[in-house]
mmCIF file of C-alpha atoms in Angstrom:
data_model
loop_
_atom_site.group_PDB
_atom_site.id
_atom_site.type_symbol
_atom_site.label_atom_id
_atom_site.label_comp_id
_atom_site.label_asym_id
_atom_site.label_seq_id
_atom_site.Cartn_x
_atom_site.Cartn_y
_atom_site.Cartn_z
ATOM 1 C CA UNK A 1 18.806 10.813 12.542
ATOM 2 C CA UNK A 2 15.159 11.492 11.222
ATOM 3 C CA UNK A 3 12.161 13.099 13.189
ATOM 4 C CA UNK A 4 8.781 13.318 13.316
ATOM 5 C CA UNK A 5 7.118 16.192 11.675
ATOM 6 C CA UNK A 6 3.304 16.522 12.503
ATOM 7 C CA UNK A 7 3.161 19.381 9.768
ATOM 8 C CA UNK A 8 0.292 22.314 9.630
ATOM 9 C CA UNK A 9 -3.131 21.943 8.487
ATOM 10 C CA UNK A 10 -2.887 25.459 6.149
ATOM 11 C CA UNK A 11 -0.026 23.802 4.383
ATOM 12 C CA UNK A 12 -2.029 20.076 4.000
ATOM 13 C CA UNK A 13 -4.516 22.228 2.281
ATOM 14 C CA UNK A 14 -2.147 24.162 -0.013
ATOM 15 C CA UNK A 15 -2.918 23.192 -4.100
ATOM 16 C CA UNK A 16 -0.254 21.284 -4.098
ATOM 17 C CA UNK A 17 -1.460 19.036 -1.174
ATOM 18 C CA UNK A 18 -4.332 18.593 -2.809
ATOM 19 C CA UNK A 19 -2.933 17.943 -5.843
ATOM 20 C CA UNK A 20 -0.868 15.056 -3.924
ATOM 21 C CA UNK A 21 -4.235 14.108 -2.561
ATOM 22 C CA UNK A 22 -5.738 13.576 -5.714
ATOM 23 C CA UNK A 23 -2.519 11.669 -7.578
ATOM 24 C CA UNK A 24 -3.116 8.893 -4.627
ATOM 25 C CA UNK A 25 -7.033 8.499 -5.188
ATOM 26 C CA UNK A 26 -5.680 8.367 -8.748
ATOM 27 C CA UNK A 27 -3.488 5.990 -8.113
ATOM 28 C CA UNK A 28 -5.272 3.277 -5.218
ATOM 29 C CA UNK A 29 -8.272 3.404 -7.264
ATOM 30 C CA UNK A 30 -6.347 1.831 -10.418
ATOM 31 C CA UNK A 31 -4.112 -0.546 -8.919
ATOM 32 C CA UNK A 32 -7.533 -1.406 -6.449
ATOM 33 C CA UNK A 33 -9.513 -2.174 -9.622
ATOM 34 C CA UNK A 34 -6.795 -4.333 -11.461
ATOM 35 C CA UNK A 35 -5.862 -5.944 -8.286
ATOM 36 C CA UNK A 36 -8.990 -7.049 -7.130
ATOM 37 C CA UNK A 37 -10.559 -7.395 -10.776
ATOM 38 C CA UNK A 38 -7.454 -10.108 -11.701
ATOM 39 C CA UNK A 39 -8.933 -12.666 -8.624
ATOM 40 C CA UNK A 40 -12.997 -11.789 -9.606
ATOM 41 C CA UNK A 41 -12.093 -12.625 -13.479
ATOM 42 C CA UNK A 42 -9.736 -15.760 -12.192
ATOM 43 C CA UNK A 43 -12.613 -16.560 -10.296
ATOM 44 C CA UNK A 44 -14.990 -16.312 -13.183
ATOM 45 C CA UNK A 45 -13.204 -18.236 -16.175
ATOM 46 C CA UNK A 46 -12.253 -21.443 -13.673
ATOM 47 C CA UNK A 47 -15.602 -21.542 -12.657
ATOM 48 C CA UNK A 48 -15.456 -20.393 -9.187
ATOM 49 C CA UNK A 49 -12.733 -22.984 -8.362
ATOM 50 C CA UNK A 50 -10.552 -22.113 -5.328
ATOM 51 C CA UNK A 51 -7.580 -20.319 -5.797
ATOM 52 C CA UNK A 52 -5.271 -22.862 -7.286
ATOM 53 C CA UNK A 53 -1.100 -22.728 -8.449
ATOM 54 C CA UNK A 54 -1.892 -21.116 -12.214
ATOM 55 C CA UNK A 55 -4.861 -18.788 -10.630
ATOM 56 C CA UNK A 56 -2.035 -17.052 -7.366
ATOM 57 C CA UNK A 57 0.996 -17.075 -9.786
ATOM 58 C CA UNK A 58 -1.751 -14.882 -12.546
ATOM 59 C CA UNK A 59 -2.921 -12.619 -9.817
ATOM 60 C CA UNK A 60 0.316 -11.723 -8.397
ATOM 61 C CA UNK A 61 1.549 -10.817 -11.209
ATOM 62 C CA UNK A 62 -1.445 -8.727 -11.712
ATOM 63 C CA UNK A 63 -1.279 -6.820 -8.583
ATOM 64 C CA UNK A 64 2.997 -6.622 -9.875
ATOM 65 C CA UNK A 65 2.353 -4.907 -13.482
ATOM 66 C CA UNK A 66 -0.571 -2.838 -12.026
ATOM 67 C CA UNK A 67 1.585 -1.276 -8.650
ATOM 68 C CA UNK A 68 3.890 -0.963 -11.137
ATOM 69 C CA UNK A 69 1.869 1.642 -13.025
ATOM 70 C CA UNK A 70 0.427 2.846 -10.217
ATOM 71 C CA UNK A 71 3.917 3.916 -8.587
ATOM 72 C CA UNK A 72 5.372 5.516 -12.298
ATOM 73 C CA UNK A 73 1.985 7.412 -12.359
ATOM 74 C CA UNK A 74 1.661 9.254 -9.240
ATOM 75 C CA UNK A 75 5.518 9.025 -7.855
ATOM 76 C CA UNK A 76 6.413 12.799 -9.592
ATOM 77 C CA UNK A 77 3.439 14.181 -8.020
ATOM 78 C CA UNK A 78 2.749 12.700 -4.703
ATOM 79 C CA UNK A 79 5.837 10.188 -4.069
ATOM 80 C CA UNK A 80 3.357 6.589 -5.273
ATOM 81 C CA UNK A 81 2.904 5.227 -1.888
ATOM 82 C CA UNK A 82 -0.773 4.094 -2.452
ATOM 83 C CA UNK A 83 -0.489 2.096 0.250
ATOM 84 C CA UNK A 84 -1.139 3.514 4.041
ATOM 85 C CA UNK A 85 1.394 1.240 5.707
ATOM 86 C CA UNK A 86 4.246 2.856 2.713
ATOM 87 C CA UNK A 87 2.642 6.285 3.814
ATOM 88 C CA UNK A 88 2.836 5.124 8.033
ATOM 89 C CA UNK A 89 6.371 3.936 7.177
ATOM 90 C CA UNK A 90 7.344 6.994 5.981
ATOM 91 C CA UNK A 91 6.154 9.150 8.247
ATOM 92 C CA UNK A 92 8.277 7.227 11.438
ATOM 93 C CA UNK A 93 11.694 7.492 9.609
ATOM 94 C CA UNK A 94 10.578 11.447 8.593
ATOM 95 C CA UNK A 95 9.597 11.182 5.250
ATOM 96 C CA UNK A 96 6.112 13.258 5.255
ATOM 97 C CA UNK A 97 4.384 15.091 7.870
ATOM 98 C CA UNK A 98 1.980 12.644 10.293
ATOM 99 C CA UNK A 99 -0.399 15.294 8.761
ATOM 100 C CA UNK A 100 -0.046 15.001 5.276
ATOM 101 C CA UNK A 101 0.394 10.970 6.361
ATOM 102 C CA UNK A 102 -3.337 11.334 7.591
ATOM 103 C CA UNK A 103 -4.582 12.293 4.470
ATOM 104 C CA UNK A 104 -3.155 10.060 2.094
ATOM 105 C CA UNK A 105 -4.806 7.851 4.332
ATOM 106 C CA UNK A 106 -8.423 8.900 3.448
ATOM 107 C CA UNK A 107 -7.817 9.268 -0.425
ATOM 108 C CA UNK A 108 -6.032 6.227 -0.812
ATOM 109 C CA UNK A 109 -8.963 4.265 1.453
ATOM 110 C CA UNK A 110 -11.651 6.385 -0.736
ATOM 111 C CA UNK A 111 -10.031 5.473 -4.032
ATOM 112 C CA UNK A 112 -9.992 1.612 -3.506
ATOM 113 C CA UNK A 113 -13.958 1.763 -1.903
ATOM 114 C CA UNK A 114 -14.240 3.515 -5.271
ATOM 115 C CA UNK A 115 -13.172 0.771 -7.085
ATOM 116 C CA UNK A 116 -14.343 -1.875 -5.181
ATOM 117 C CA UNK A 117 -18.060 -0.802 -5.934
ATOM 118 C CA UNK A 118 -16.680 0.125 -9.468
ATOM 119 C CA UNK A 119 -15.888 -3.912 -9.860
ATOM 120 C CA UNK A 120 -19.206 -5.114 -8.028
ATOM 121 C CA UNK A 121 -21.407 -2.941 -11.072
ATOM 122 C CA UNK A 122 -19.404 -3.211 -13.673
ATOM 123 C CA UNK A 123 -19.377 -6.971 -12.951
ATOM 124 C CA UNK A 124 -23.162 -7.107 -12.427
ATOM 125 C CA UNK A 125 -22.808 -7.338 -8.820
ATOM 126 C CA UNK A 126 -20.813 -10.344 -8.707
ATOM 127 C CA UNK A 127 -19.010 -11.549 -4.868
ATOM 128 C CA UNK A 128 -15.897 -8.525 -3.962
ATOM 129 C CA UNK A 129 -12.955 -11.550 -2.444
ATOM 130 C CA UNK A 130 -11.811 -10.000 0.610
ATOM 131 C CA UNK A 131 -8.134 -11.096 2.279
ATOM 132 C CA UNK A 132 -9.001 -14.021 3.973
ATOM 133 C CA UNK A 133 -6.369 -16.044 6.112
ATOM 134 C CA UNK A 134 -5.854 -19.497 4.599
ATOM 135 C CA UNK A 135 -6.764 -23.334 6.291
ATOM 136 C CA UNK A 136 -4.836 -23.877 9.534
ATOM 137 C CA UNK A 137 -3.420 -20.557 9.763
ATOM 138 C CA UNK A 138 -4.272 -18.972 12.691
ATOM 139 C CA UNK A 139 -5.019 -14.587 13.340
ATOM 140 C CA UNK A 140 -1.326 -14.287 15.167
ATOM 141 C CA UNK A 141 0.078 -16.600 11.970
ATOM 142 C CA UNK A 142 -1.177 -14.118 9.752
ATOM 143 C CA UNK A 143 -0.141 -11.535 11.367
ATOM 144 C CA UNK A 144 3.799 -11.974 11.408
ATOM 145 C CA UNK A 145 3.111 -12.515 7.711
ATOM 146 C CA UNK A 146 2.013 -8.997 7.427
ATOM 147 C CA UNK A 147 4.304 -7.876 9.342
ATOM 148 C CA UNK A 148 7.219 -9.446 7.481
ATOM 149 C CA UNK A 149 6.090 -8.838 3.722
ATOM 150 C CA UNK A 150 5.124 -5.349 4.841
ATOM 151 C CA UNK A 151 8.697 -4.431 5.698
ATOM 152 C CA UNK A 152 10.120 -6.190 2.397
ATOM 153 C CA UNK A 153 7.479 -3.690 1.020
ATOM 154 C CA UNK A 154 8.413 -0.315 3.099
ATOM 155 C CA UNK A 155 12.059 -1.246 2.911
ATOM 156 C CA UNK A 156 12.300 -1.601 -0.891
ATOM 157 C CA UNK A 157 10.283 1.759 -0.759
ATOM 158 C CA UNK A 158 12.835 3.742 1.454
ATOM 159 C CA UNK A 159 15.785 1.364 -1.126
ATOM 160 C CA UNK A 160 14.441 2.755 -4.145
ATOM 161 C CA UNK A 161 12.209 5.705 -3.735
ATOM 162 C CA UNK A 162 12.735 7.462 -0.423
ATOM 163 C CA UNK A 163 16.854 7.417 0.528
ATOM 164 C CA UNK A 164 17.684 10.787 -0.566
ATOM 165 C CA UNK A 165 21.127 9.281 -1.905
ATOM 166 C CA UNK A 166 19.592 6.763 -4.086
ATOM 167 C CA UNK A 167 21.162 8.802 -7.073
ATOM 168 C CA UNK A 168 19.881 6.614 -10.084
ATOM 169 C CA UNK A 169 18.735 3.760 -8.329
ATOM 170 C CA UNK A 170 15.343 5.607 -8.174
ATOM 171 C CA UNK A 171 14.296 5.528 -11.794
ATOM 172 C CA UNK A 172 14.434 2.116 -11.038
ATOM 173 C CA UNK A 173 11.588 2.161 -7.476
ATOM 174 C CA UNK A 174 8.038 0.805 -9.128
ATOM 175 C CA UNK A 175 10.009 -1.574 -10.879
ATOM 176 C CA UNK A 176 11.559 -3.205 -7.623
ATOM 177 C CA UNK A 177 8.036 -2.386 -5.492
ATOM 178 C CA UNK A 178 6.032 -3.819 -8.580
ATOM 179 C CA UNK A 179 8.099 -7.133 -8.194
ATOM 180 C CA UNK A 180 8.666 -7.801 -4.478
ATOM 181 C CA UNK A 181 4.417 -7.506 -4.015
ATOM 182 C CA UNK A 182 4.446 -9.948 -6.550
ATOM 183 C CA UNK A 183 6.886 -12.528 -4.727
ATOM 184 C CA UNK A 184 5.333 -11.443 -1.222
ATOM 185 C CA UNK A 185 2.094 -12.448 -2.739
ATOM 186 C CA UNK A 186 3.814 -15.460 -4.008
ATOM 187 C CA UNK A 187 5.119 -16.590 -0.579
ATOM 188 C CA UNK A 188 2.216 -15.344 1.322
ATOM 189 C CA UNK A 189 -0.809 -15.737 -0.362
ATOM 190 C CA UNK A 190 -1.778 -19.092 0.504
ATOM 191 C CA UNK A 191 -1.390 -18.829 4.182
ATOM 192 C CA UNK A 192 -2.272 -14.875 5.134
ATOM 193 C CA UNK A 193 -3.253 -13.575 1.727
ATOM 194 C CA UNK A 194 -0.856 -11.394 1.068
ATOM 195 C CA UNK A 195 -2.522 -7.971 1.697
ATOM 196 C CA UNK A 196 0.362 -5.547 2.697
ATOM 197 C CA UNK A 197 -1.667 -2.800 1.892
ATOM 198 C CA UNK A 198 -4.234 -2.041 3.879
ATOM 199 C CA UNK A 199 -6.991 0.201 1.646
ATOM 200 C CA UNK A 200 -6.225 -2.949 -0.421
ATOM 201 C CA UNK A 201 -8.657 -5.384 2.267
ATOM 202 C CA UNK A 202 -10.743 -2.091 2.932
ATOM 203 C CA UNK A 203 -11.866 -1.795 -0.288
ATOM 204 C CA UNK A 204 -13.523 -5.296 -0.673
ATOM 205 C CA UNK A 205 -14.613 -5.549 3.045
ATOM 206 C CA UNK A 206 -16.890 -1.952 2.118
ATOM 207 C CA UNK A 207 -18.313 -2.941 -1.390
ATOM 208 C CA UNK A 208 -18.627 -6.457 0.870
ATOM 209 C CA UNK A 209 -19.548 -5.869 4.121
ATOM 210 C CA UNK A 210 -17.753 -8.454 5.036
ATOM 211 C CA UNK A 211 -14.974 -6.981 7.908
ATOM 212 C CA UNK A 212 -14.191 -10.576 9.136
ATOM 213 C CA UNK A 213 -10.628 -10.923 10.325
ATOM 214 C CA UNK A 214 -10.427 -7.371 8.926
ATOM 215 C CA UNK A 215 -7.453 -6.047 11.658
ATOM 216 C CA UNK A 216 -5.238 -8.463 10.647
ATOM 217 C CA UNK A 217 -4.581 -6.345 7.353
ATOM 218 C CA UNK A 218 -4.179 -3.162 9.324
ATOM 219 C CA UNK A 219 -2.218 -4.460 12.612
ATOM 220 C CA UNK A 220 0.255 -6.524 10.431
ATOM 221 C CA UNK A 221 1.429 -4.122 7.174
ATOM 222 C CA UNK A 222 1.088 -1.338 10.286
ATOM 223 C CA UNK A 223 3.792 -3.033 11.892
ATOM 224 C CA UNK A 224 6.148 -3.847 9.375
ATOM 225 C CA UNK A 225 5.670 0.008 7.644
ATOM 226 C CA UNK A 226 6.955 0.510 11.334
ATOM 227 C CA UNK A 227 9.596 -1.266 11.945
ATOM 228 C CA UNK A 228 11.320 -0.501 8.216
ATOM 229 C CA UNK A 229 10.525 2.983 8.097
ATOM 230 C CA UNK A 230 12.491 3.553 11.941
ATOM 231 C CA UNK A 231 15.137 0.831 10.667
ATOM 232 C CA UNK A 232 15.795 2.184 7.769
ATOM 233 C CA UNK A 233 15.251 5.389 8.573
ATOM 234 C CA UNK A 234 17.379 5.359 11.639
ATOM 235 C CA UNK A 235 20.351 3.519 10.184
ATOM 236 C CA UNK A 236 20.896 4.269 6.611
ATOM 237 C CA UNK A 237 18.937 8.051 6.908
ATOM 238 C CA UNK A 238 21.174 10.330 8.469
ATOM 239 C CA UNK A 239 19.360 13.417 7.297
ATOM 240 C CA UNK A 240 16.821 15.169 9.005
ATOM 241 C CA UNK A 241 12.826 15.282 8.136
ATOM 242 C CA UNK A 242 13.255 15.784 4.530
ATOM 243 C CA UNK A 243 9.557 15.904 2.817
ATOM 244 C CA UNK A 244 9.054 12.749 0.096
ATOM 245 C CA UNK A 245 6.808 14.974 -1.514
ATOM 246 C CA UNK A 246 5.785 18.120 -1.917
ATOM 247 C CA UNK A 247 4.055 19.548 1.693
ATOM 248 C CA UNK A 248 4.498 23.202 1.273
#
């Protein structure tokens, strides 16, 4: 059975931990820059038209590719979380200490905000699109959507990257993680926005100054990620706390 581990402040400021935070900052920045940038680019080439099927597919593919790369370049350093909901799910399942997870959150959120302000600068001040519910979708339905799709994401992270018994399966983890995010955006994008990632929603909200409905993209993903950590960590992993990243 996994156990929660709070961690020690000294360990969270070790040289290896600081490298982990930097890796999470960079990988989250790269992912959000490409993901949000794809939405801005589609709006530009389509004349600002509402998202259509072609745009949905293009944006989903961009997020899948970008996350595949972001996880790949940081997985051997920080574990390649790139998402506060993933970090939370791994902390619930005993794969990372709570204290280290909090610093991961800070690095991820700063990376997302930096990416969005960079986009605002390089695009000449074009609007930064935020996550929002589709027409006819209520807040409760949006939260449930985000719970389900984030559960799928974090469960995939566990099954391919965080399970100590995964063996060679871990080599395809970035591909599987990118695929599930792309698929979930195709399924949920027109309804909840398909965030699965509080940082991905937080960055655009800060850069645009529009925090409307942002709570949905914290509550849903954190519940979904936490449930995945509880279920996979308790049912399929039988070892005690084994950090996914070097925390000492």
